[in-house]
PDB file of C-alpha atoms in Angstrom:
ATOM      1  CA  MET K   1      30.370  20.334  59.669  1.00 53.00           C
ATOM      2  CA  ARG K   2      32.501  17.206  59.814  1.00 56.00           C
ATOM      3  CA  GLU K   3      29.443  15.217  60.877  1.00 57.00           C
ATOM      4  CA  ILE K   4      27.512  16.342  57.758  1.00 52.00           C
ATOM      5  CA  ALA K   5      30.460  15.418  55.522  1.00 46.00           C
ATOM      6  CA  ARG K   6      30.714  12.003  57.194  1.00 53.00           C
ATOM      7  CA  ILE K   7      26.973  11.296  56.622  1.00 50.00           C
ATOM      8  CA  TYR K   8      27.247  12.549  53.022  1.00 45.00           C
ATOM      9  CA  ASN K   9      30.268  10.284  52.364  1.00 48.00           C
ATOM     10  CA  LYS K  10      28.438   7.291  53.864  1.00 52.00           C
ATOM     11  CA  LYS K  11      25.465   7.908  51.511  1.00 47.00           C
ATOM     12  CA  ILE K  12      27.766   8.181  48.502  1.00 46.00           C
ATOM     13  CA  LEU K  13      29.530   4.971  49.534  1.00 42.00           C
ATOM     14  CA  LEU K  14      26.206   3.181  50.083  1.00 44.00           C
ATOM     15  CA  TYR K  15      24.661   4.317  46.759  1.00 45.00           C
ATOM     16  CA  GLY K  16      27.905   3.683  44.879  1.00 42.00           C
ATOM     17  CA  SER K  17      28.156   0.162  46.312  1.00 44.00           C
ATOM     18  CA  ALA K  18      24.538  -0.559  45.384  1.00 42.00           C
ATOM     19  CA  LEU K  19      25.170   0.672  41.836  1.00 42.00           C
ATOM     20  CA  LEU K  20      28.310  -1.467  41.443  1.00 39.00           C
ATOM     21  CA  LEU K  21      26.524  -4.514  42.880  1.00 37.00           C
ATOM     22  CA  GLY K  22      23.660  -3.968  40.406  1.00 44.00           C
ATOM     23  CA  VAL K  23      26.077  -3.735  37.480  1.00 40.00           C
ATOM     24  CA  PHE K  24      27.914  -6.859  38.654  1.00 45.00           C
ATOM     25  CA  LEU K  25      24.721  -8.884  39.104  1.00 43.00           C
ATOM     26  CA  THR K  26      23.398  -7.780  35.726  1.00 43.00           C
ATOM     27  CA  GLY K  27      26.575  -9.072  34.108  1.00 47.00           C
ATOM     28  CA  CYS K  28      26.064 -12.451  35.817  1.00 48.00           C
ATOM     29  CA  ALA K  29      22.446 -12.796  34.761  1.00 46.00           C
ATOM     30  CA  PRO K  30      21.624 -15.368  32.071  1.00 53.00           C
ATOM     31  CA  ALA K  31      21.523 -14.040  28.536  1.00 49.00           C
ATOM     32  CA  ARG K  32      18.162 -12.630  27.560  1.00 48.00           C
ATOM     33  CA  GLN K  33      16.324 -14.904  25.182  1.00 50.00           C
ATOM     34  CA  PRO K  34      15.357 -13.293  21.891  1.00 45.00           C
ATOM     35  CA  GLN K  35      11.672 -12.560  21.741  1.00 51.00           C
ATOM     36  CA  GLU K  36       9.627 -14.449  19.236  1.00 56.00           C
ATOM     37  CA  GLN K  37       9.439 -12.702  15.910  1.00 61.00           C
ATOM     38  CA  GLU K  38       6.324 -10.564  15.753  1.00 67.00           C
ATOM     39  CA  ALA K  39       3.659 -11.897  13.429  1.00 79.00           C
ATOM     40  CA  LEU K  40       3.450 -10.156  10.080  1.00 78.00           C
ATOM     41  CA  THR K  41       0.296  -8.246   9.195  1.00 81.00           C
ATOM     42  CA  ARG K  42      -1.423 -10.282   6.473  1.00 84.00           C
ATOM     43  CA  ILE K  43      -2.992  -8.475   3.525  1.00 81.00           C
ATOM     44  CA  VAL K  44      -4.642 -10.213   0.562  1.00 80.00           C
ATOM     45  CA  VAL K  45      -4.303  -8.246  -2.690  1.00 83.00           C
ATOM     46  CA  ALA K  46      -6.573  -9.055  -5.647  1.00 81.00           C
ATOM     47  CA  ASP K  47      -4.946  -8.176  -8.960  1.00 82.00           C
ATOM     48  CA  ALA K  48      -5.400  -8.677 -12.675  1.00 81.00           C
ATOM     49  CA  PRO K  49      -1.717  -8.524 -13.638  1.00 73.00           C
ATOM     50  CA  THR K  50      -0.748  -5.857 -16.147  1.00 73.00           C
ATOM     51  CA  THR K  51       2.559  -4.213 -16.898  1.00 69.00           C
ATOM     52  CA  HIS K  52       1.360  -1.283 -14.786  1.00 70.00           C
ATOM     53  CA  HIS K  53       1.282  -3.442 -11.661  1.00 76.00           C
ATOM     54  CA  ARG K  54       4.843  -4.671 -12.066  1.00 80.00           C
ATOM     55  CA  ASN K  55       6.037  -2.849  -8.932  1.00 81.00           C
ATOM     56  CA  LEU K  56       3.654  -4.934  -6.785  1.00 83.00           C
ATOM     57  CA  TYR K  57       5.364  -8.133  -7.929  1.00 86.00           C
ATOM     58  CA  VAL K  58       8.894  -6.699  -7.764  1.00 89.00           C
ATOM     59  CA  ALA K  59       8.307  -5.547  -4.178  1.00 88.00           C
ATOM     60  CA  GLN K  60       6.996  -9.015  -3.319  1.00 90.00           C
ATOM     61  CA  GLU K  61       9.996 -10.763  -4.916  1.00 93.00           C
ATOM     62  CA  LYS K  62      12.503  -8.466  -3.197  1.00 93.00           C
ATOM     63  CA  GLY K  63      10.932  -9.002   0.228  1.00 92.00           C
ATOM     64  CA  LEU K  64      10.064  -5.331   0.715  1.00 89.00           C
ATOM     65  CA  PHE K  65       6.672  -6.072   2.239  1.00 86.00           C
ATOM     66  CA  ALA K  66       8.099  -8.532   4.786  1.00 89.00           C
ATOM     67  CA  LYS K  67      10.803  -6.015   5.659  1.00 90.00           C
ATOM     68  CA  HIS K  68       8.009  -3.679   6.764  1.00 86.00           C
ATOM     69  CA  GLY K  69       6.057  -6.318   8.682  1.00 86.00           C
ATOM     70  CA  LEU K  70       3.596  -7.262   5.951  1.00 84.00           C
ATOM     71  CA  GLU K  71       2.727 -10.681   4.596  1.00 89.00           C
ATOM     72  CA  ILE K  72       1.203 -10.083   1.173  1.00 86.00           C
ATOM     73  CA  GLU K  73      -0.776 -12.730  -0.674  1.00 91.00           C
ATOM     74  CA  ILE K  74      -1.491 -11.801  -4.284  1.00 90.00           C
ATOM     75  CA  ILE K  75      -4.545 -13.406  -5.868  1.00 90.00           C
ATOM     76  CA  LYS K  76      -4.137 -13.199  -9.650  1.00 90.00           C
ATOM     77  CA  LEU K  77      -7.485 -12.775 -11.398  1.00 90.00           C
ATOM     78  CA  GLU K  78      -8.513 -12.503 -15.036  1.00 88.00           C
ATOM     79  CA  SER K  79      -9.889  -8.965 -14.911  1.00 86.00           C
ATOM     80  CA  LEU K  80      -9.895  -5.839 -12.800  1.00 83.00           C
ATOM     81  CA  ALA K  81     -13.647  -6.255 -12.378  1.00 86.00           C
ATOM     82  CA  ALA K  82     -12.999  -9.675 -10.805  1.00 90.00           C
ATOM     83  CA  ALA K  83     -10.390  -8.078  -8.518  1.00 87.00           C
ATOM     84  CA  ARG K  84     -12.921  -5.415  -7.512  1.00 87.00           C
ATOM     85  CA  ASP K  85     -15.530  -8.085  -6.805  1.00 90.00           C
ATOM     86  CA  ALA K  86     -13.041 -10.019  -4.643  1.00 87.00           C
ATOM     87  CA  VAL K  87     -12.817  -7.005  -2.326  1.00 87.00           C
ATOM     88  CA  ILE K  88     -16.572  -6.410  -2.324  1.00 86.00           C
ATOM     89  CA  THR K  89     -17.231 -10.054  -1.358  1.00 87.00           C
ATOM     90  CA  GLY K  90     -14.469 -10.134   1.265  1.00 85.00           C
ATOM     91  CA  ALA K  91     -12.207 -12.585  -0.595  1.00 88.00           C
ATOM     92  CA  ALA K  92      -9.460  -9.930  -0.645  1.00 88.00           C
ATOM     93  CA  ASP K  93      -8.501  -6.957   1.495  1.00 87.00           C
ATOM     94  CA  VAL K  94      -7.527  -4.614  -1.339  1.00 84.00           C
ATOM     95  CA  PHE K  95      -7.472  -4.586  -5.115  1.00 85.00           C
ATOM     96  CA  TRP K  96      -5.013  -2.964  -7.433  1.00 78.00           C
ATOM     97  CA  SER K  97      -6.765  -1.194 -10.260  1.00 76.00           C
ATOM     98  CA  CYS K  98      -6.790   1.586 -12.741  1.00 74.00           C
ATOM     99  CA  PRO K  99      -9.089   4.357 -11.500  1.00 77.00           C
ATOM    100  CA  THR K 100     -11.764   3.668 -14.113  1.00 77.00           C
ATOM    101  CA  ILE K 101     -12.888   0.422 -12.516  1.00 79.00           C
ATOM    102  CA  ALA K 102     -12.834   1.973  -9.042  1.00 78.00           C
ATOM    103  CA  ILE K 103     -14.648   5.167 -10.031  1.00 81.00           C
ATOM    104  CA  ALA K 104     -17.354   3.249 -11.901  1.00 84.00           C
ATOM    105  CA  ALA K 105     -17.836   0.893  -8.967  1.00 84.00           C
ATOM    106  CA  ILE K 106     -18.059   3.729  -6.446  1.00 82.00           C
ATOM    107  CA  ALA K 107     -20.452   5.663  -8.698  1.00 86.00           C
ATOM    108  CA  GLY K 108     -22.571   2.514  -8.921  1.00 88.00           C
ATOM    109  CA  GLY K 109     -22.763   2.278  -5.137  1.00 87.00           C
ATOM    110  CA  ALA K 110     -20.097  -0.369  -4.459  1.00 85.00           C
ATOM    111  CA  PRO K 111     -19.031  -0.313  -0.807  1.00 85.00           C
ATOM    112  CA  ILE K 112     -15.382   0.503  -1.545  1.00 83.00           C
ATOM    113  CA  ARG K 113     -13.209   3.609  -1.377  1.00 79.00           C
ATOM    114  CA  THR K 114      -9.886   4.740  -2.752  1.00 76.00           C
ATOM    115  CA  ILE K 115      -7.106   4.790  -0.157  1.00 74.00           C
ATOM    116  CA  ALA K 116      -4.067   5.653  -2.284  1.00 68.00           C
ATOM    117  CA  GLN K 117      -2.875   6.570  -5.715  1.00 64.00           C
ATOM    118  CA  VAL K 118      -0.410   3.852  -6.632  1.00 62.00           C
ATOM    119  CA  LYS K 119       1.631   5.702  -9.196  1.00 61.00           C
ATOM    120  CA  ILE K 120       2.143   9.245 -10.338  1.00 62.00           C
ATOM    121  CA  PRO K 121       1.032  10.309 -12.824  1.00 59.00           C
ATOM    122  CA  CYS K 122      -2.077   8.196 -12.970  1.00 58.00           C
ATOM    123  CA  THR K 123      -2.603   7.691 -16.680  1.00 52.00           C
ATOM    124  CA  SER K 124      -5.798   5.699 -16.836  1.00 49.00           C
ATOM    125  CA  VAL K 125      -8.583   8.238 -16.419  1.00 48.00           C
ATOM    126  CA  LEU K 126     -10.126  10.540 -18.997  1.00 52.00           C
ATOM    127  CA  LEU K 127     -11.834  13.507 -17.355  1.00 50.00           C
ATOM    128  CA  VAL K 128     -12.826  16.999 -18.402  1.00 51.00           C
ATOM    129  CA  PRO K 129     -13.995  20.015 -16.378  1.00 49.00           C
ATOM    130  CA  ALA K 130     -17.707  20.076 -15.606  1.00 57.00           C
ATOM    131  CA  ASP K 131     -18.159  23.146 -17.828  1.00 61.00           C
ATOM    132  CA  SER K 132     -16.078  21.751 -20.726  1.00 58.00           C
ATOM    133  CA  PRO K 133     -17.614  21.847 -24.204  1.00 66.00           C
ATOM    134  CA  ILE K 134     -16.527  18.212 -24.570  1.00 59.00           C
ATOM    135  CA  GLN K 135     -19.680  16.331 -23.608  1.00 67.00           C
ATOM    136  CA  ASP K 136     -18.907  12.809 -24.815  1.00 68.00           C
ATOM    137  CA  TYR K 137     -16.550  10.842 -27.035  1.00 60.00           C
ATOM    138  CA  GLY K 138     -18.208  12.227 -30.152  1.00 64.00           C
ATOM    139  CA  TYR K 139     -16.721  15.655 -29.404  1.00 64.00           C
ATOM    140  CA  LEU K 140     -13.289  14.125 -29.832  1.00 62.00           C
ATOM    141  CA  ALA K 141     -13.843  13.481 -33.563  1.00 62.00           C
ATOM    142  CA  GLY K 142     -10.648  14.016 -35.503  1.00 60.00           C
ATOM    143  CA  LYS K 143      -8.525  13.987 -32.362  1.00 57.00           C
ATOM    144  CA  THR K 144      -5.840  11.411 -31.685  1.00 55.00           C
ATOM    145  CA  ILE K 145      -6.232   9.733 -28.322  1.00 56.00           C
ATOM    146  CA  ALA K 146      -3.203   7.936 -26.891  1.00 54.00           C
ATOM    147  CA  GLY K 147      -3.303   5.003 -24.518  1.00 53.00           C
ATOM    148  CA  ILE K 148      -0.434   3.579 -22.550  1.00 50.00           C
ATOM    149  CA  SER K 149      -1.014  -0.138 -22.771  1.00 53.00           C
ATOM    150  CA  PRO K 150      -3.197  -2.656 -24.557  1.00 54.00           C
ATOM    151  CA  SER K 151      -3.484  -4.520 -21.232  1.00 53.00           C
ATOM    152  CA  CYS K 152      -4.927  -1.556 -19.311  1.00 58.00           C
ATOM    153  CA  GLU K 153      -8.665  -1.910 -18.697  1.00 55.00           C
ATOM    154  CA  ALA K 154      -9.229   1.814 -19.216  1.00 56.00           C
ATOM    155  CA  ASP K 155      -7.399   1.769 -22.539  1.00 57.00           C
ATOM    156  CA  LYS K 156      -9.333  -1.303 -23.701  1.00 59.00           C
ATOM    157  CA  ARG K 157     -12.685   0.248 -22.846  1.00 60.00           C
ATOM    158  CA  ALA K 158     -11.829   3.689 -24.188  1.00 59.00           C
ATOM    159  CA  GLY K 159     -10.283   2.213 -27.325  1.00 58.00           C
ATOM    160  CA  GLY K 160     -13.449   0.276 -28.103  1.00 62.00           C
ATOM    161  CA  ILE K 161     -15.632   3.331 -27.581  1.00 58.00           C
ATOM    162  CA  PHE K 162     -13.322   5.557 -29.615  1.00 56.00           C
ATOM    163  CA  LEU K 163     -13.395   3.094 -32.522  1.00 61.00           C
ATOM    164  CA  LYS K 164     -17.212   3.086 -32.454  1.00 61.00           C
ATOM    165  CA  CYS K 165     -17.130   6.886 -32.629  1.00 56.00           C
ATOM    166  CA  GLY K 166     -14.685   6.922 -35.540  1.00 55.00           C
ATOM    167  CA  GLN K 167     -11.675   8.011 -33.486  1.00 50.00           C
ATOM    168  CA  LYS K 168      -8.085   7.065 -34.181  1.00 49.00           C
TER     169      LYS K 168
END
């Protein structure tokens, strides 16, 4: 029995010494050099600035994208249609738009798709159920239609159509 205890104690002493030597040598090793900062993922955003896209610019100014590993380049364009076209032609990775421009482009066969709703609620689309008695803008005669911004493409387009139909 004493022989087993002696062998066991030798193993403990050997492993313990190896562990202490490893700890000591690690402490004497040169300091680890910081790794190079990982490259940021670059995304080009095409945008026709409106008050509704303010959070894009605030996030950029506050460094929120960089904090999450993104380098965002914002290309400011004159219209949402130009922003859409920038994505279709490959000049931009994504475009920021009210749904109207996107839905019309997709319905027209544009090779794009929606990946996220940017804000909730989304206030730029006018839709009715498929079986609704409202068939076109003319059915809205006498109704008051509210828009959220004179800079919103959907409001501009709808406003022009509503005026042609005698809407308020």
